[in-house]
Tab-separated table of C-alpha atoms and ligand atoms in Angstrom:
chain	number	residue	atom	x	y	z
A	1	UNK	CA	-2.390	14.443	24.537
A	2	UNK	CA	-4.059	14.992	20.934
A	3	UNK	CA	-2.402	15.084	17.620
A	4	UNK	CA	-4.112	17.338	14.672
A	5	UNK	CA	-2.764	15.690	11.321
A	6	UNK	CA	-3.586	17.308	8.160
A	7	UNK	CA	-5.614	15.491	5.791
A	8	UNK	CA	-4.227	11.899	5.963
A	9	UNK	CA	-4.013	10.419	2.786
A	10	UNK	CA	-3.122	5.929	2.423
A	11	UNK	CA	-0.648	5.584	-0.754
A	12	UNK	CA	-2.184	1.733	-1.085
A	13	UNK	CA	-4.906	0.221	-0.448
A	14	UNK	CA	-7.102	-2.720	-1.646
A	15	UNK	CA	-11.123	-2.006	-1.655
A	16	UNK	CA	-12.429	-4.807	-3.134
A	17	UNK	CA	-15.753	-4.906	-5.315
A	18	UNK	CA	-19.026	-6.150	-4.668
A	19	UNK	CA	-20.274	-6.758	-0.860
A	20	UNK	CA	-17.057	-6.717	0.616
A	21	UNK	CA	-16.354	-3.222	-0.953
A	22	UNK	CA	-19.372	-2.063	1.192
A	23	UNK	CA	-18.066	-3.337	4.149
A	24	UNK	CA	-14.167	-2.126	3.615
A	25	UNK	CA	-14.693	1.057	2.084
A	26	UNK	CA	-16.045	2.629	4.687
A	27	UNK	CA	-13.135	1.722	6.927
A	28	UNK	CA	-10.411	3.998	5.098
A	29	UNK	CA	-12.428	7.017	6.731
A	30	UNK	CA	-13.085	5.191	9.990
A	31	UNK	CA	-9.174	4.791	10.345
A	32	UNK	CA	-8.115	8.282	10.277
A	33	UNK	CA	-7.806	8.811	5.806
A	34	UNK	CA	-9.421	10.944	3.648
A	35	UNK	CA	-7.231	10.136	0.884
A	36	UNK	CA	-7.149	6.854	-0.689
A	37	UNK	CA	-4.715	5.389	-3.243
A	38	UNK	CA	-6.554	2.959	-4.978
A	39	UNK	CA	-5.312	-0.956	-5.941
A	40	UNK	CA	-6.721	-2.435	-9.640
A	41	UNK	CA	-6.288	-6.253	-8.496
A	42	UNK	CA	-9.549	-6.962	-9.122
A	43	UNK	CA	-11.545	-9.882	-10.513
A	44	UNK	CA	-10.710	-9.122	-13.804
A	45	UNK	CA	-8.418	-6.496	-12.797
A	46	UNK	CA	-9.077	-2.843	-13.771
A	47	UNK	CA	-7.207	-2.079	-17.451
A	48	UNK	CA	-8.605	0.674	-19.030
A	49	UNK	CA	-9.955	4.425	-18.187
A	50	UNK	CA	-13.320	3.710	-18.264
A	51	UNK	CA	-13.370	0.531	-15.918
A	52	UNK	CA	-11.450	2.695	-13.314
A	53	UNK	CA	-14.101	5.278	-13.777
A	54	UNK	CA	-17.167	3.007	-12.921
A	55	UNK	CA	-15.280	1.503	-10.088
A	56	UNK	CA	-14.428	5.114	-9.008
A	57	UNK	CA	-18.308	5.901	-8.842
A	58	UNK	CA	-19.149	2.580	-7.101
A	59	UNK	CA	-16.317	3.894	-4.296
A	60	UNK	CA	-17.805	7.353	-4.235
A	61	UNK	CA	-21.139	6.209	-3.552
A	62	UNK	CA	-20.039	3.358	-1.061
A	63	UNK	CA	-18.163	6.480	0.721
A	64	UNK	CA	-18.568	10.131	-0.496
A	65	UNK	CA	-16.055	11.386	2.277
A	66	UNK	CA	-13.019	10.300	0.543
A	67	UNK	CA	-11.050	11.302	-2.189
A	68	UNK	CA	-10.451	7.934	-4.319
A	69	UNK	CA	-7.203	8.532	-6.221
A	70	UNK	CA	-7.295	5.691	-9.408
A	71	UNK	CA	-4.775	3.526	-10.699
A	72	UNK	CA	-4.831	0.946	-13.717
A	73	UNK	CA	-3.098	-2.341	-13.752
A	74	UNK	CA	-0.920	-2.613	-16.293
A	75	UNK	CA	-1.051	-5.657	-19.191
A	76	UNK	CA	-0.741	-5.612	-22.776
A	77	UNK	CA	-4.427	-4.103	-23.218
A	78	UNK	CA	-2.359	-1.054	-21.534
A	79	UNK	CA	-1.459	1.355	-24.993
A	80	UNK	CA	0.164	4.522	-24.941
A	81	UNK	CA	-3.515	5.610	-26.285
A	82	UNK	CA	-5.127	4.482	-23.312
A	83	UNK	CA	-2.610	6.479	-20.807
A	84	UNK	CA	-3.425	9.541	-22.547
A	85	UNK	CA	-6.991	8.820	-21.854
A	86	UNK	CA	-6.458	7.940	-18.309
A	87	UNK	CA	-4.409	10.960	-17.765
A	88	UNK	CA	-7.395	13.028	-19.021
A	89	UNK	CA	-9.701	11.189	-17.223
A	90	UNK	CA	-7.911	12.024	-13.563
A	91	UNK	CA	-6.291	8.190	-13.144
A	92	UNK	CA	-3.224	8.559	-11.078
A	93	UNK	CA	-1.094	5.875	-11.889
A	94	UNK	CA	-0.300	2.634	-13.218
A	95	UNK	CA	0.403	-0.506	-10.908
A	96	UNK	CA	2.482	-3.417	-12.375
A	97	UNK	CA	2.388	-6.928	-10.597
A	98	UNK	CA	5.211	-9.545	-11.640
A	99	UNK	CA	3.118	-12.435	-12.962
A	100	UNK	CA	1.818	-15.001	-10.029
A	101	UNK	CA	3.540	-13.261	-6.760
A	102	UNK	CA	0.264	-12.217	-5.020
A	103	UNK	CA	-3.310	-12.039	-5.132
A	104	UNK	CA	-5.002	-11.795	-8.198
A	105	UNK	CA	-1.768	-10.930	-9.987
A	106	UNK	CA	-2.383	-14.149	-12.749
A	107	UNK	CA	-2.513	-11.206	-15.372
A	108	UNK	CA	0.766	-9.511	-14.123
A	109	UNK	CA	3.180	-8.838	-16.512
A	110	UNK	CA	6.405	-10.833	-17.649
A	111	UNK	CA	9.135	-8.562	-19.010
A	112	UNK	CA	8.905	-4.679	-18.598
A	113	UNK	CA	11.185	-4.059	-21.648
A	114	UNK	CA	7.524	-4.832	-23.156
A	115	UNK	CA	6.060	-1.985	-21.597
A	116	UNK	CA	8.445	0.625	-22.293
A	117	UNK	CA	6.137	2.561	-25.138
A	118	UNK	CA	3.210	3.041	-22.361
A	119	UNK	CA	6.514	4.137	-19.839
A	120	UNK	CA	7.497	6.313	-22.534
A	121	UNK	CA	4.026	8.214	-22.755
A	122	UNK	CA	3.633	8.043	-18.611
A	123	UNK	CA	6.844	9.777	-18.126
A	124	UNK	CA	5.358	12.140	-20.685
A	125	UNK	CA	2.006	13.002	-19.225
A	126	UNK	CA	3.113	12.367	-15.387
A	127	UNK	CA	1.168	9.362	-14.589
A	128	UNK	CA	2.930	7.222	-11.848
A	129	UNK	CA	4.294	3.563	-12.362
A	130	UNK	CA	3.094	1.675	-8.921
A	131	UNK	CA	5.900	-1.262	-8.913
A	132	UNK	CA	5.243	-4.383	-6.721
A	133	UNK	CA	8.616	-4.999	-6.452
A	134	UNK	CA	9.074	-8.516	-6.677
A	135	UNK	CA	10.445	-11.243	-8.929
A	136	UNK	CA	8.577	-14.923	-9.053
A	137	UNK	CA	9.768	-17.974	-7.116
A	138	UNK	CA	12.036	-20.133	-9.690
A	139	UNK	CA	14.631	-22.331	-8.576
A	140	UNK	CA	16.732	-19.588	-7.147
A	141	UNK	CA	14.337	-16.804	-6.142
A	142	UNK	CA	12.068	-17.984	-3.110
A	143	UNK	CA	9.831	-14.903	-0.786
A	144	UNK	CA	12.726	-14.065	0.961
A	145	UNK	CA	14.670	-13.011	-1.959
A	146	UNK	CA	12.416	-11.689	-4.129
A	147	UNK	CA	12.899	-8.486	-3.196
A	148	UNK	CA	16.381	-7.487	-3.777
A	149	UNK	CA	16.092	-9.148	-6.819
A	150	UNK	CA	13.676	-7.295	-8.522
A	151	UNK	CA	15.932	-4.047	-7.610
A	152	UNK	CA	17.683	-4.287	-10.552
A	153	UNK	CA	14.670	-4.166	-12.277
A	154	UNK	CA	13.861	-0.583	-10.649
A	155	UNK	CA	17.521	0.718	-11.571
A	156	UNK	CA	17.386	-0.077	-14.697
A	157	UNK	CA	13.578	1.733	-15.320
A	158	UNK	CA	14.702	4.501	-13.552
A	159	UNK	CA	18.093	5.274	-15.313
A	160	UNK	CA	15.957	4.275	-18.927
A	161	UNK	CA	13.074	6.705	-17.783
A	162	UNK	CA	14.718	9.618	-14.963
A	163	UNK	CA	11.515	11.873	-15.396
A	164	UNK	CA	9.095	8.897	-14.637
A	165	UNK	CA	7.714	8.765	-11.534
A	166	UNK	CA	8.084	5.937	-9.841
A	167	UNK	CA	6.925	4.299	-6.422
A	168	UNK	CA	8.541	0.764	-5.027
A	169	UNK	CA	5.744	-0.385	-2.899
A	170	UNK	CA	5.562	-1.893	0.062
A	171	UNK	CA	9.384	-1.629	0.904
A	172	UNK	CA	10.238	-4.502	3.295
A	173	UNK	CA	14.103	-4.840	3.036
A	174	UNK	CA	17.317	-2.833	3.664
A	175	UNK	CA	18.439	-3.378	0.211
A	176	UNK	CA	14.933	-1.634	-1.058
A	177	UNK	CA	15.650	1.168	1.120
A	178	UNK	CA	19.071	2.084	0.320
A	179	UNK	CA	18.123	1.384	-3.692
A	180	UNK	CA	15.752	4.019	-3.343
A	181	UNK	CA	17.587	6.581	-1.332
A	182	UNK	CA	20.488	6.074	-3.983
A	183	UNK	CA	17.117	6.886	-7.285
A	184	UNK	CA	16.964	10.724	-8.016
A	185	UNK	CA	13.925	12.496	-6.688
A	186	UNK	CA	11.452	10.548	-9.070
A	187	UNK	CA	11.462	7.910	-7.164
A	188	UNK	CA	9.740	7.119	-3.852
A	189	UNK	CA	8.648	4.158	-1.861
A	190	UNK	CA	5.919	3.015	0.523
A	191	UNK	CA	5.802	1.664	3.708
A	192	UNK	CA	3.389	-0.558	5.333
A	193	UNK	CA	2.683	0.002	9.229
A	194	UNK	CA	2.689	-3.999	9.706
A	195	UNK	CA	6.227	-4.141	8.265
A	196	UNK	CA	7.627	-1.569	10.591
A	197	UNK	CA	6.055	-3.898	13.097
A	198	UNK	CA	6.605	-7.808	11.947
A	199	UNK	CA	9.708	-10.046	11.179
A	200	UNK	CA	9.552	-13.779	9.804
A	201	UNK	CA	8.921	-15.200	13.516
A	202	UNK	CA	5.904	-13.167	12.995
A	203	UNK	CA	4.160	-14.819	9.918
A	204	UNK	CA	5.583	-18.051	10.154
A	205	UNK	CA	2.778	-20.268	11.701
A	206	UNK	CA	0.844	-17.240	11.648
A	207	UNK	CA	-1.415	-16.903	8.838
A	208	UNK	CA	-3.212	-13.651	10.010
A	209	UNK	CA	0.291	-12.077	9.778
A	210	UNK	CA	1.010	-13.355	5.855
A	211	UNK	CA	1.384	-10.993	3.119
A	212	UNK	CA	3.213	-10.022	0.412
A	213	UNK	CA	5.962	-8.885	0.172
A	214	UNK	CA	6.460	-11.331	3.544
A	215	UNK	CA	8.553	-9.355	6.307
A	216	UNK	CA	11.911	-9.935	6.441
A	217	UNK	CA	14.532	-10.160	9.351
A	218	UNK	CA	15.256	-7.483	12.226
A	219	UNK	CA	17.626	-5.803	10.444
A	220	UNK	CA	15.528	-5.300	7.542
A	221	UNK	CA	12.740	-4.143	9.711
A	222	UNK	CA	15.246	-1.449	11.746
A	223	UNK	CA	16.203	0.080	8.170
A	224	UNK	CA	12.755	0.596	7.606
A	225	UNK	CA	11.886	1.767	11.091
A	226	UNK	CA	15.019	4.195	10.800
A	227	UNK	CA	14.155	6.017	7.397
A	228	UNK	CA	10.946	7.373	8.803
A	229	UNK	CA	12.454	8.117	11.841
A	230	UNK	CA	14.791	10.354	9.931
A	231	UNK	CA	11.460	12.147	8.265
A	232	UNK	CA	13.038	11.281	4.379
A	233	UNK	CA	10.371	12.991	2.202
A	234	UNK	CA	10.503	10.138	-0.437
A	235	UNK	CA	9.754	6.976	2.143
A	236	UNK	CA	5.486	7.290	2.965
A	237	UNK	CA	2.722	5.345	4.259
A	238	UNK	CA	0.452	3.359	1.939
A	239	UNK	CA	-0.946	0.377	4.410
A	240	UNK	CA	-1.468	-2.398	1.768
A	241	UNK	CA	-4.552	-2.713	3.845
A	242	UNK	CA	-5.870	-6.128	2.106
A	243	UNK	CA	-9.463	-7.956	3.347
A	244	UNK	CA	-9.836	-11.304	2.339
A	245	UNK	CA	-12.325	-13.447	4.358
A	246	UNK	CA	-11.829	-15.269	7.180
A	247	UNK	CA	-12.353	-18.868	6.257
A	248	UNK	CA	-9.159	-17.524	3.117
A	249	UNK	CA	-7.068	-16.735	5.797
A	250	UNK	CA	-6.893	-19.131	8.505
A	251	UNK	CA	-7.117	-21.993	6.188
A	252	UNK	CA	-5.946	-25.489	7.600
A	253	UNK	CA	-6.555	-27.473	4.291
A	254	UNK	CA	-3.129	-28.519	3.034
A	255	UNK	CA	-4.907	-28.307	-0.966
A	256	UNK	CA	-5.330	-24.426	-0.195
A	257	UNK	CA	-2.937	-21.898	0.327
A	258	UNK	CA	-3.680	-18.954	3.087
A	259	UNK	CA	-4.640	-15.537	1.305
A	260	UNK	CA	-1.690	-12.874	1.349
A	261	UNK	CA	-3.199	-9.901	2.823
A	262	UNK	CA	-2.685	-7.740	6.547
A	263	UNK	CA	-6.076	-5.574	6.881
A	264	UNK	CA	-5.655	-1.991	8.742
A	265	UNK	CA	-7.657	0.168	7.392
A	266	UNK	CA	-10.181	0.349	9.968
A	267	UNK	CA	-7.696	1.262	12.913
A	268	UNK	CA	-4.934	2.473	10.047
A	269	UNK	CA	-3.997	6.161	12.052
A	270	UNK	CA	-3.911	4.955	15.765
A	271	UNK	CA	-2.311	1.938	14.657
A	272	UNK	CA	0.277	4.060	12.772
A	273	UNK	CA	0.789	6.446	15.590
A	274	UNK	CA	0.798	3.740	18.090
A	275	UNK	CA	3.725	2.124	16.227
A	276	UNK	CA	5.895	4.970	15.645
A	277	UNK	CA	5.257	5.984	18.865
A	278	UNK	CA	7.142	2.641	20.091
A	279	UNK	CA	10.346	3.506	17.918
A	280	UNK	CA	10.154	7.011	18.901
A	281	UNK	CA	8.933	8.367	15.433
A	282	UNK	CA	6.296	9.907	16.673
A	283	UNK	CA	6.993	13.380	15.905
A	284	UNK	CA	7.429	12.069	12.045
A	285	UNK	CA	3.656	10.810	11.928
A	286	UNK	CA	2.270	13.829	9.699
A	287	UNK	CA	5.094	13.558	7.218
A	288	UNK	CA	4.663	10.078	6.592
A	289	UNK	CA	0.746	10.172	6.730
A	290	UNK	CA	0.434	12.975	5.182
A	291	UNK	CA	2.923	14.963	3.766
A	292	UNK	CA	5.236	13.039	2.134
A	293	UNK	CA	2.910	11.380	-0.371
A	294	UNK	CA	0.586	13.924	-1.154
A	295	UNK	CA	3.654	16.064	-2.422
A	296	UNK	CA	5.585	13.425	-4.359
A	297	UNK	CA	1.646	12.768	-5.666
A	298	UNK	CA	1.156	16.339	-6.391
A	299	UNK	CA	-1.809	15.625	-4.532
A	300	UNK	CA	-2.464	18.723	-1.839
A	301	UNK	CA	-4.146	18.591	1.565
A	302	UNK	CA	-7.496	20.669	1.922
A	303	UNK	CA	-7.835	22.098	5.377
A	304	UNK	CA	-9.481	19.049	6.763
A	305	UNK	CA	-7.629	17.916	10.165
A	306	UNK	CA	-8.097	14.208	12.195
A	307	UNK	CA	-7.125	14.293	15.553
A	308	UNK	CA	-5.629	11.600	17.102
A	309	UNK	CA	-6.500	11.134	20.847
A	310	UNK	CA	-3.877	9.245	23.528
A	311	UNK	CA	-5.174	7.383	26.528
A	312	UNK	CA	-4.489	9.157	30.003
A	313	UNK	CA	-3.519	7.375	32.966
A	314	UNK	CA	-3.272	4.278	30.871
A	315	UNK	CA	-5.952	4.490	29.286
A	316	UNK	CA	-6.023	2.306	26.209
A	317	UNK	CA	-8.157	1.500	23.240
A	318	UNK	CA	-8.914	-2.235	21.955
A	319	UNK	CA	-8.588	-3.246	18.122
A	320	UNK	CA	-11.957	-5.973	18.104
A	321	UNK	CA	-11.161	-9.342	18.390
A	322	UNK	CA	-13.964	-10.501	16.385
A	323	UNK	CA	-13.692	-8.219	13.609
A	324	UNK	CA	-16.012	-6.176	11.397
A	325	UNK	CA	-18.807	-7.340	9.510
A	326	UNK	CA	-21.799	-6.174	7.253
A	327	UNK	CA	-24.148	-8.989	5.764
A	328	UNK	CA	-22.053	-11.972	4.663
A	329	UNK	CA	-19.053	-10.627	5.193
A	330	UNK	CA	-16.595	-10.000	7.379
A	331	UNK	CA	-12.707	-9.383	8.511
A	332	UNK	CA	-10.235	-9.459	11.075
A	333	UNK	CA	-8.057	-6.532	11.230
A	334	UNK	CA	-3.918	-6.776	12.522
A	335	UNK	CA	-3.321	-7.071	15.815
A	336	UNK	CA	-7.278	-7.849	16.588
A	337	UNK	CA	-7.627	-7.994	20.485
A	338	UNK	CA	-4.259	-5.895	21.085
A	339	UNK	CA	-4.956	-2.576	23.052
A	340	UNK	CA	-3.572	0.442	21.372
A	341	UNK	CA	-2.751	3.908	23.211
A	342	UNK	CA	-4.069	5.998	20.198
A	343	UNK	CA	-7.786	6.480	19.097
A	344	UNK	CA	-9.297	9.012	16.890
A	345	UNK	CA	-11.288	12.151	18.575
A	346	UNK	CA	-14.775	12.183	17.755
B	1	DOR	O1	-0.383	-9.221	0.801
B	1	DOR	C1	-0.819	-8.718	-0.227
B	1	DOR	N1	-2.137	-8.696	-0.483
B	1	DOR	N2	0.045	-8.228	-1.127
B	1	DOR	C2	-0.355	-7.812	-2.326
B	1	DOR	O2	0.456	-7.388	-3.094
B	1	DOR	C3	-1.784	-7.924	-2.725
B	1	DOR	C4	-2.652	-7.934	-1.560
B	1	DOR	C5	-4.066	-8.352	-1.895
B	1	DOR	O3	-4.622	-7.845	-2.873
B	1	DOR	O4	-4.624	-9.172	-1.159
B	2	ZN	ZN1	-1.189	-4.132	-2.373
């Protein structure tokens, strides 16, 4: 059986800089995208126009195939000045990281009331506010909370800006889904394919399976699994594909913490179809790859297709145990030495 999506596009993904930007980059076209949404948690993170512009370049040249859609992180460098020249300048959006919840997110912001002059001028222009939706650990809030407690957060930006588009990423919870659902049509979410797949058994004593948000319990996982099941235009893909090395991920040193990061780019379209596939979604797989986020984006399809090839007679298709590497560097993607039923047709 083959599958002809239309122009995949990933609503999140992390690409690095320097050598390990040459080895992941090439990976969002190897798994099935043309489209990629790009992540400013770089070392120093990407703040103004022309930053994202140069890194934008360094992308294009690593990979001319794909489209890289740009997005600035936002700290108090961010001015309403600076989102009118980003808006000029083609940048998408505008991703906000609550201070200290995941990688390179030491520069995150502390209070969005702060930020509402640069929301102000994004609702204006139509740039898009990227929320990790999280709130930091304190003596109440701990990884499994930290979810539905940022929603109030996300209320109360959406009722103070309606016309601002707004995405909650990486959606891991029931509670995220139903505050979404409940947000007028500004505001959307994204989905990560390891989240429709992992609960807390999962990552617990299981570093390759820890990121951030973590994933949450069954139920939390089913409410994700059923709102792209039901094809809801606002709910998309964007993989949170994240590479860190090896040695930062299977860490046994108790000084030093295990990365936060699930890579899939590589393998991101059979992967996704594969898992949809097992909830019997997958009749919704061009939607959420596809459709869904480029129109809340604004961001059409060109008449490129990727077809997706299933085994026959049992045929399946192995995700490489040892990884990818280019020079110095290398990574492990999910599910490494799991066979898959989906490749992509040559
Ligand atoms: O697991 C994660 N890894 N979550 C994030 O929000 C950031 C990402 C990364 O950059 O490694
Ligand atoms: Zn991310």
């Amino acid at each position: 059986m083959d599958l002809s999506i239309t122009h995949p596009a990933d609503f999140h993904v992390h690409l690095r800089q320097g050598a390990l930007s040459e080895l992941v980059t090439p990976h969002v076209r190897k798994g099935g995208f043309c489209t990629a949404y790009v992540m400013p948690n770089l070392k120093p993170p990407i703040t103004t126009t022309d930053q994202a512009l140069v890194y934008k370049a360094t992308l294009e040249a690593i990979e001319p195939n794909v489209q890289f859609l740009m997005t600035l992180y936002l700290s108090p460098e961010l001015t309403p000045d600076e989102i009118r020249k980003a808006k000029n300048a083609g940048i998408v959006g505008v991703k906000s990281y609550p201070r200290g919840v995941t990688t390179n997110s030491d520069g995150g912001i502390e209070s969005y009331e702060t930020y509402y002059p640069v929301f102000e001028v994004m609702q204006e222009v139509d740039l898009v506010l990227n929320l990790h939706g999280e709130i930091p650990s304190n003596s109440n809030i701990h990884i499994l909370n930290a979810e539905p407690s940022f929603l109030p957060h996300l209320h109360k930006i959406h009722s103070t800006f309606p016309r601002l588009r707004i995405v909650l990423e990486h959606a891991t919870t029931r509670a995220a889904i139903e505050a979404v659902k409940a947000c007028g049509d500004t505001v959307a979410c994204t989905i990560t394919v390891h989240h429709l797949e992992l609960t807390v058994d999962d990552w617990a004593g299981q570093s390759w399976n820890f990121c951030k948000p973590v994933a949450k319990y069954p139920d939390d996982r089913q409410a994700l699994r059923d709102i792209v099941k039901e094809g809801h235009p606002r709910f998309f893909l964007g993989s949170d594909s994240a590479p860190h090395p090896p040695r930062n991920k299977s860490t046994s040193t108790p000084s030093c913490g295990c990365a936060a990061g699930i890579y899939t780019s590589p393998i991101l379209l059979p992967l996704t179809a594969h898992i949809l596939e097992s909830f019997g979604a997958l009749d919704r797989l061009e939607g959420f790859v596809s459709t869904f986020g480029r129109d809340f984006y604004k961001v059409p399809a060109n008449a490129s297709k990727v077809v997706l090839k299933r085994g026959v007679n049992g045929a399946t298709f192995l995700i490489p145990e040892g990884g990818y590497t280019l020079k110095d560097e290398s990574v492990v993607p999910f599910w490494a030495g799991k066979q898959i039923n989906w490749t992509i047709s040559k």
